[in-house]
Amino acid sequence: MKKILFLLLLSVVLIRPAKAQDTGIGVGLSFDVEYIMPQRYREPGGRTRALFPVKYVCGETQPTDRLVPGTYRTVINVLNLSTFATEVGWRFSSGFGRPGIVGARARIERFGSFFMDCPFIIRNLQRAGVEVGSFIEGFVTIEDLNDARTERTPTRVAATYSVLHKQVHNLPDLLPIQRERTWCRLDNQGRLIVTIRNQGEASAPLSITRVAIDAGASFSRITPTLAPGSQADLAPIPLPSGEGTVVFTITADAPAAIREMNETNNSAIGVCVLVE
């Protein structure tokens, strides 16, 4: 995908002002438009296809989901730039390991267009037996069924993405702090020192931070109670002996026991190059 128009990230523009001390949630709007470039694929039989893979995100996320809490909407617009009618087809994909779901085809009159929105996508997924919860994401692959040659592909595809963010307030927010360039801060005994900060708006209770060494041991360390804006160095982590590169992952509030303003920033990956 190639972003051509604009990105209006308006998380600071409040659609409806909310008092943090009352509700703990403010609201902001993000809006983005993308033009989707055609991907040309030549099949073993010699046929070349002109495909437009479009990402869709639909529904309301929860604090534990991969995306930030919010309500996501996608509208996909398909345009015919030709003076003649054209045909396009499409198929859906959703979920790890599932095969693509055949959709349908449509005739677009000269200089005409049509759109797919989240209700349209969800209805097609449900008809194909996909269980759709409060939030779903995947791809719609649109194919120009006319001629895949560059100068003969009149189809254009644009996707519009909007998000009504939930900006959570009055909660802690724990995250690792980078004290060295590769997160490799060592004490005089060569042990790893991890720093955790609370950048939230409320105090964070006692919590557990996990440091997992790739292909090695995992260590849990107690993170003390942290007031807003404060941080603490945790008990040192022993690193493997000898020379080599050590990759490790730091995860604040590893059991996810604390509700935070941002649940997606708890982890960081670091590297130590050990030389004897």
Tab-separated table of C-alpha atoms in Angstrom:
chain	number	residue	atom	x	y	z
A	1	MET	CA	0.000	0.000	0.000
A	2	LYS	CA	1.233	3.501	-0.728
A	3	LYS	CA	-0.044	6.352	1.328
A	4	ILE	CA	-0.791	9.273	-0.996
A	5	LEU	CA	-3.306	11.551	0.636
A	6	PHE	CA	-3.227	12.665	4.222
A	7	LEU	CA	-3.061	11.387	7.742
A	8	LEU	CA	-5.068	13.369	10.225
A	9	LEU	CA	-4.137	11.977	13.563
A	10	LEU	CA	-6.479	13.966	15.718
A	11	SER	CA	-6.126	12.269	19.043
A	12	VAL	CA	-5.694	15.713	20.594
A	13	VAL	CA	-8.897	17.050	19.051
A	14	LEU	CA	-11.756	16.154	21.312
A	15	ILE	CA	-15.057	15.345	19.702
A	16	ARG	CA	-16.807	15.307	23.045
A	17	PRO	CA	-14.889	16.749	26.001
A	18	ALA	CA	-14.838	14.344	28.915
A	19	LYS	CA	-13.923	15.013	32.513
A	20	ALA	CA	-11.168	12.577	33.348
A	21	GLN	CA	-11.939	12.636	37.044
A	22	ASP	CA	-15.523	11.587	36.323
A	23	THR	CA	-15.396	9.055	33.491
A	24	GLY	CA	-11.709	8.293	32.984
A	25	ILE	CA	-12.220	8.308	29.205
A	26	GLY	CA	-11.833	11.041	26.600
A	27	VAL	CA	-12.591	10.693	22.902
A	28	GLY	CA	-10.526	11.592	19.829
A	29	LEU	CA	-10.835	10.962	16.093
A	30	SER	CA	-8.240	9.628	13.634
A	31	PHE	CA	-8.854	9.668	9.891
A	32	ASP	CA	-6.737	8.276	7.050
A	33	VAL	CA	-7.170	7.761	3.301
A	34	GLU	CA	-4.932	5.420	1.291
A	35	TYR	CA	-4.700	4.658	-2.412
A	36	ILE	CA	-4.060	0.949	-2.985
A	37	MET	CA	-1.533	0.126	-5.683
A	38	PRO	CA	-2.241	-2.928	-7.885
A	39	GLN	CA	-0.058	-5.991	-7.309
A	40	ARG	CA	0.516	-7.973	-10.503
A	41	TYR	CA	0.885	-11.715	-10.065
A	42	ARG	CA	1.739	-14.150	-12.846
A	43	GLU	CA	0.281	-17.618	-12.337
A	44	PRO	CA	2.102	-20.808	-13.425
A	45	GLY	CA	-0.259	-21.116	-16.391
A	46	GLY	CA	0.872	-17.787	-17.750
A	47	ARG	CA	-2.070	-15.602	-16.760
A	48	THR	CA	-1.271	-12.340	-15.038
A	49	ARG	CA	-3.691	-10.933	-12.488
A	50	ALA	CA	-4.064	-7.335	-11.312
A	51	LEU	CA	-4.861	-7.542	-7.585
A	52	PHE	CA	-5.573	-4.836	-5.011
A	53	PRO	CA	-5.073	-6.184	-1.451
A	54	VAL	CA	-6.886	-3.896	0.976
A	55	LYS	CA	-6.637	-4.067	4.763
A	56	TYR	CA	-9.871	-3.714	6.733
A	57	VAL	CA	-10.404	-3.142	10.449
A	58	CYS	CA	-13.937	-3.181	11.832
A	59	GLY	CA	-15.477	-2.960	15.274
A	60	GLU	CA	-14.599	-2.023	18.821
A	61	THR	CA	-11.373	-3.190	20.426
A	62	GLN	CA	-10.860	-4.060	24.064
A	63	PRO	CA	-7.930	-2.935	26.279
A	64	THR	CA	-6.244	-6.332	25.869
A	65	ASP	CA	-6.414	-6.314	22.035
A	66	ARG	CA	-3.403	-5.583	19.815
A	67	LEU	CA	-4.745	-2.187	18.736
A	68	VAL	CA	-5.421	0.729	21.042
A	69	PRO	CA	-8.958	0.898	22.473
A	70	GLY	CA	-11.329	2.460	19.993
A	71	THR	CA	-14.061	1.937	17.406
A	72	TYR	CA	-12.629	1.221	13.947
A	73	ARG	CA	-14.358	1.660	10.586
A	74	THR	CA	-13.187	0.953	7.024
A	75	VAL	CA	-14.760	2.026	3.727
A	76	ILE	CA	-13.232	0.673	0.495
A	77	ASN	CA	-14.036	2.580	-2.711
A	78	VAL	CA	-13.566	1.003	-6.165
A	79	LEU	CA	-13.530	3.343	-9.174
A	80	ASN	CA	-13.648	2.689	-12.929
A	81	LEU	CA	-11.615	5.290	-14.852
A	82	SER	CA	-12.573	3.876	-18.237
A	83	THR	CA	-15.162	5.109	-20.729
A	84	PHE	CA	-16.319	1.459	-20.928
A	85	ALA	CA	-17.935	-0.747	-18.310
A	86	THR	CA	-15.528	-2.985	-16.389
A	87	GLU	CA	-15.786	-5.992	-14.098
A	88	VAL	CA	-14.070	-6.633	-10.789
A	89	GLY	CA	-14.131	-9.573	-8.405
A	90	TRP	CA	-13.127	-9.921	-4.771
A	91	ARG	CA	-12.405	-12.378	-2.003
A	92	PHE	CA	-12.045	-12.016	1.755
A	93	SER	CA	-9.499	-13.294	4.238
A	94	SER	CA	-9.779	-13.243	8.008
A	95	GLY	CA	-7.904	-15.041	10.750
A	96	PHE	CA	-4.728	-17.039	10.949
A	97	GLY	CA	-4.684	-20.241	8.880
A	98	ARG	CA	-8.080	-19.774	7.250
A	99	PRO	CA	-8.328	-20.050	3.452
A	100	GLY	CA	-9.582	-17.090	1.475
A	101	ILE	CA	-13.340	-16.657	1.145
A	102	VAL	CA	-14.681	-16.173	-2.362
A	103	GLY	CA	-16.848	-13.076	-2.571
A	104	ALA	CA	-18.506	-12.081	-5.823
A	105	ARG	CA	-18.030	-9.913	-8.876
A	106	ALA	CA	-19.549	-6.624	-9.948
A	107	ARG	CA	-19.948	-4.617	-13.127
A	108	ILE	CA	-18.930	-0.979	-12.845
A	109	GLU	CA	-20.290	1.378	-15.483
A	110	ARG	CA	-18.013	3.936	-17.129
A	111	PHE	CA	-16.586	6.357	-14.591
A	112	GLY	CA	-18.718	4.601	-11.992
A	113	SER	CA	-17.810	3.330	-8.537
A	114	PHE	CA	-19.036	1.249	-5.628
A	115	PHE	CA	-17.990	0.830	-2.015
A	116	MET	CA	-17.611	-1.845	0.653
A	117	ASP	CA	-18.090	-0.841	4.277
A	118	CYS	CA	-17.801	-2.789	7.534
A	119	PRO	CA	-21.434	-4.058	7.540
A	120	PHE	CA	-20.933	-5.367	3.989
A	121	ILE	CA	-17.676	-7.119	4.949
A	122	ILE	CA	-19.125	-8.598	8.139
A	123	ARG	CA	-22.232	-9.919	6.353
A	124	ASN	CA	-20.064	-11.706	3.788
A	125	LEU	CA	-17.844	-13.223	6.472
A	126	GLN	CA	-20.850	-14.433	8.457
A	127	ARG	CA	-22.403	-16.015	5.354
A	128	ALA	CA	-19.152	-17.931	4.893
A	129	GLY	CA	-19.346	-19.247	8.471
A	130	VAL	CA	-16.792	-16.911	10.062
A	131	GLU	CA	-17.564	-16.113	13.684
A	132	VAL	CA	-17.398	-12.326	13.939
A	133	GLY	CA	-17.049	-10.827	17.394
A	134	SER	CA	-16.920	-7.206	18.488
A	135	PHE	CA	-13.778	-6.631	16.400
A	136	ILE	CA	-12.376	-8.218	13.244
A	137	GLU	CA	-9.565	-7.473	10.812
A	138	GLY	CA	-8.288	-8.997	7.591
A	139	PHE	CA	-7.974	-8.306	3.872
A	140	VAL	CA	-10.251	-7.860	0.903
A	141	THR	CA	-8.412	-8.674	-2.330
A	142	ILE	CA	-10.042	-6.919	-5.287
A	143	GLU	CA	-9.184	-8.093	-8.806
A	144	ASP	CA	-9.538	-6.189	-12.042
A	145	LEU	CA	-11.038	-8.816	-14.379
A	146	ASN	CA	-10.353	-6.916	-17.577
A	147	ASP	CA	-6.681	-6.774	-18.552
A	148	ALA	CA	-3.789	-6.909	-16.105
A	149	ARG	CA	-1.402	-4.954	-18.322
A	150	THR	CA	-0.445	-1.665	-16.680
A	151	GLU	CA	-1.977	0.559	-19.344
A	152	ARG	CA	-5.128	-1.590	-19.521
A	153	THR	CA	-6.095	-1.611	-15.836
A	154	PRO	CA	-8.776	1.066	-15.360
A	155	THR	CA	-9.636	0.101	-11.778
A	156	ARG	CA	-8.546	2.298	-8.882
A	157	VAL	CA	-9.038	1.452	-5.207
A	158	ALA	CA	-8.959	3.734	-2.184
A	159	ALA	CA	-9.554	2.870	1.467
A	160	THR	CA	-10.773	5.216	4.171
A	161	TYR	CA	-9.990	4.404	7.794
A	162	SER	CA	-11.517	6.147	10.779
A	163	VAL	CA	-11.011	5.480	14.474
A	164	LEU	CA	-12.922	6.905	17.410
A	165	HIS	CA	-10.289	6.556	20.097
A	166	LYS	CA	-10.920	5.938	23.746
A	167	GLN	CA	-8.297	7.933	25.590
A	168	VAL	CA	-8.157	6.425	29.046
A	169	HIS	CA	-7.255	8.613	32.030
A	170	ASN	CA	-6.737	8.266	35.781
A	171	LEU	CA	-4.819	4.996	35.455
A	172	PRO	CA	-1.135	4.011	35.784
A	173	ASP	CA	1.021	3.258	32.748
A	174	LEU	CA	4.072	1.053	33.304
A	175	LEU	CA	6.811	0.691	30.716
A	176	PRO	CA	10.541	-0.106	30.496
A	177	ILE	CA	12.863	2.893	30.203
A	178	GLN	CA	15.798	2.884	27.810
A	179	ARG	CA	18.831	4.018	29.790
A	180	GLU	CA	21.341	2.784	27.190
A	181	ARG	CA	21.148	2.729	23.392
A	182	THR	CA	20.427	-1.018	23.132
A	183	TRP	CA	18.770	-1.285	26.569
A	184	CYS	CA	21.988	-2.917	27.791
A	185	ARG	CA	22.703	-1.190	31.087
A	186	LEU	CA	25.049	-3.286	33.234
A	187	ASP	CA	26.303	-2.973	36.799
A	188	ASN	CA	29.941	-3.467	37.803
A	189	GLN	CA	29.349	-7.230	37.978
A	190	GLY	CA	28.044	-7.447	34.401
A	191	ARG	CA	24.414	-7.927	35.419
A	192	LEU	CA	21.534	-6.320	33.554
A	193	ILE	CA	19.771	-3.406	35.224
A	194	VAL	CA	16.162	-2.808	34.160
A	195	THR	CA	14.319	0.436	34.876
A	196	ILE	CA	10.516	0.646	34.984
A	197	ARG	CA	8.639	3.952	34.943
A	198	ASN	CA	5.040	4.862	35.641
A	199	GLN	CA	4.121	7.529	33.104
A	200	GLY	CA	0.432	7.323	33.916
A	201	GLU	CA	-1.886	9.584	35.895
A	202	ALA	CA	-2.369	7.317	38.937
A	203	SER	CA	-0.087	5.345	41.231
A	204	ALA	CA	0.851	1.833	40.146
A	205	PRO	CA	0.670	-0.884	42.821
A	206	LEU	CA	3.322	-3.537	43.358
A	207	SER	CA	3.785	-5.496	40.124
A	208	ILE	CA	5.928	-8.138	38.431
A	209	THR	CA	8.362	-7.434	35.589
A	210	ARG	CA	9.670	-10.335	33.509
A	211	VAL	CA	12.995	-10.403	31.668
A	212	ALA	CA	13.198	-13.300	29.207
A	213	ILE	CA	16.492	-14.125	27.531
A	214	ASP	CA	16.169	-15.633	24.057
A	215	ALA	CA	16.874	-19.368	24.190
A	216	GLY	CA	17.653	-18.970	27.871
A	217	ALA	CA	16.221	-18.364	31.303
A	218	SER	CA	13.375	-16.066	32.304
A	219	PHE	CA	13.584	-13.899	35.422
A	220	SER	CA	10.820	-12.218	37.408
A	221	ARG	CA	11.505	-9.090	39.422
A	222	ILE	CA	9.275	-7.162	41.808
A	223	THR	CA	8.508	-3.625	40.696
A	224	PRO	CA	7.717	-1.445	43.714
A	225	THR	CA	4.738	0.850	44.016
A	226	LEU	CA	5.340	3.801	41.689
A	227	ALA	CA	3.743	7.215	41.908
A	228	PRO	CA	2.930	9.017	38.640
A	229	GLY	CA	6.160	10.076	36.935
A	230	SER	CA	8.433	7.969	39.168
A	231	GLN	CA	10.676	5.063	38.203
A	232	ALA	CA	12.738	2.341	39.844
A	233	ASP	CA	15.734	0.159	39.054
A	234	LEU	CA	14.920	-3.502	39.605
A	235	ALA	CA	17.090	-6.222	41.123
A	236	PRO	CA	19.921	-7.114	38.700
A	237	ILE	CA	19.492	-9.879	36.116
A	238	PRO	CA	22.424	-12.300	35.602
A	239	LEU	CA	23.424	-12.712	31.960
A	240	PRO	CA	24.936	-15.826	30.382
A	241	SER	CA	28.685	-16.208	30.843
A	242	GLY	CA	31.135	-15.995	27.977
A	243	GLU	CA	31.222	-13.869	24.869
A	244	GLY	CA	28.339	-13.410	22.472
A	245	THR	CA	25.155	-11.507	21.732
A	246	VAL	CA	22.334	-11.734	24.251
A	247	VAL	CA	18.824	-10.738	23.157
A	248	PHE	CA	16.247	-10.215	25.887
A	249	THR	CA	12.662	-9.021	26.280
A	250	ILE	CA	11.525	-6.825	29.160
A	251	THR	CA	7.810	-6.934	30.035
A	252	ALA	CA	6.406	-4.651	32.706
A	253	ASP	CA	3.344	-5.987	34.532
A	254	ALA	CA	3.981	-9.359	32.890
A	255	PRO	CA	0.852	-11.048	34.337
A	256	ALA	CA	-1.258	-8.108	33.044
A	257	ALA	CA	-2.689	-7.708	36.536
A	258	ILE	CA	-2.926	-3.893	36.406
A	259	ARG	CA	-5.318	-1.936	34.218
A	260	GLU	CA	-3.274	0.746	32.465
A	261	MET	CA	-3.795	3.770	30.245
A	262	ASN	CA	-1.859	2.008	27.491
A	263	GLU	CA	-1.642	-1.782	27.483
A	264	THR	CA	0.538	-1.948	24.354
A	265	ASN	CA	3.771	-0.330	25.583
A	266	ASN	CA	4.747	-2.771	28.343
A	267	SER	CA	7.437	-4.623	26.378
A	268	ALA	CA	10.822	-3.750	24.927
A	269	ILE	CA	13.523	-5.835	23.232
A	270	GLY	CA	17.164	-5.242	24.096
A	271	VAL	CA	20.582	-6.538	23.071
A	272	CYS	CA	23.829	-6.928	24.988
A	273	VAL	CA	27.101	-7.754	23.211
A	274	LEU	CA	29.286	-9.484	25.791
A	275	VAL	CA	33.043	-9.393	25.451
A	276	GLU	CA	35.389	-10.953	27.991
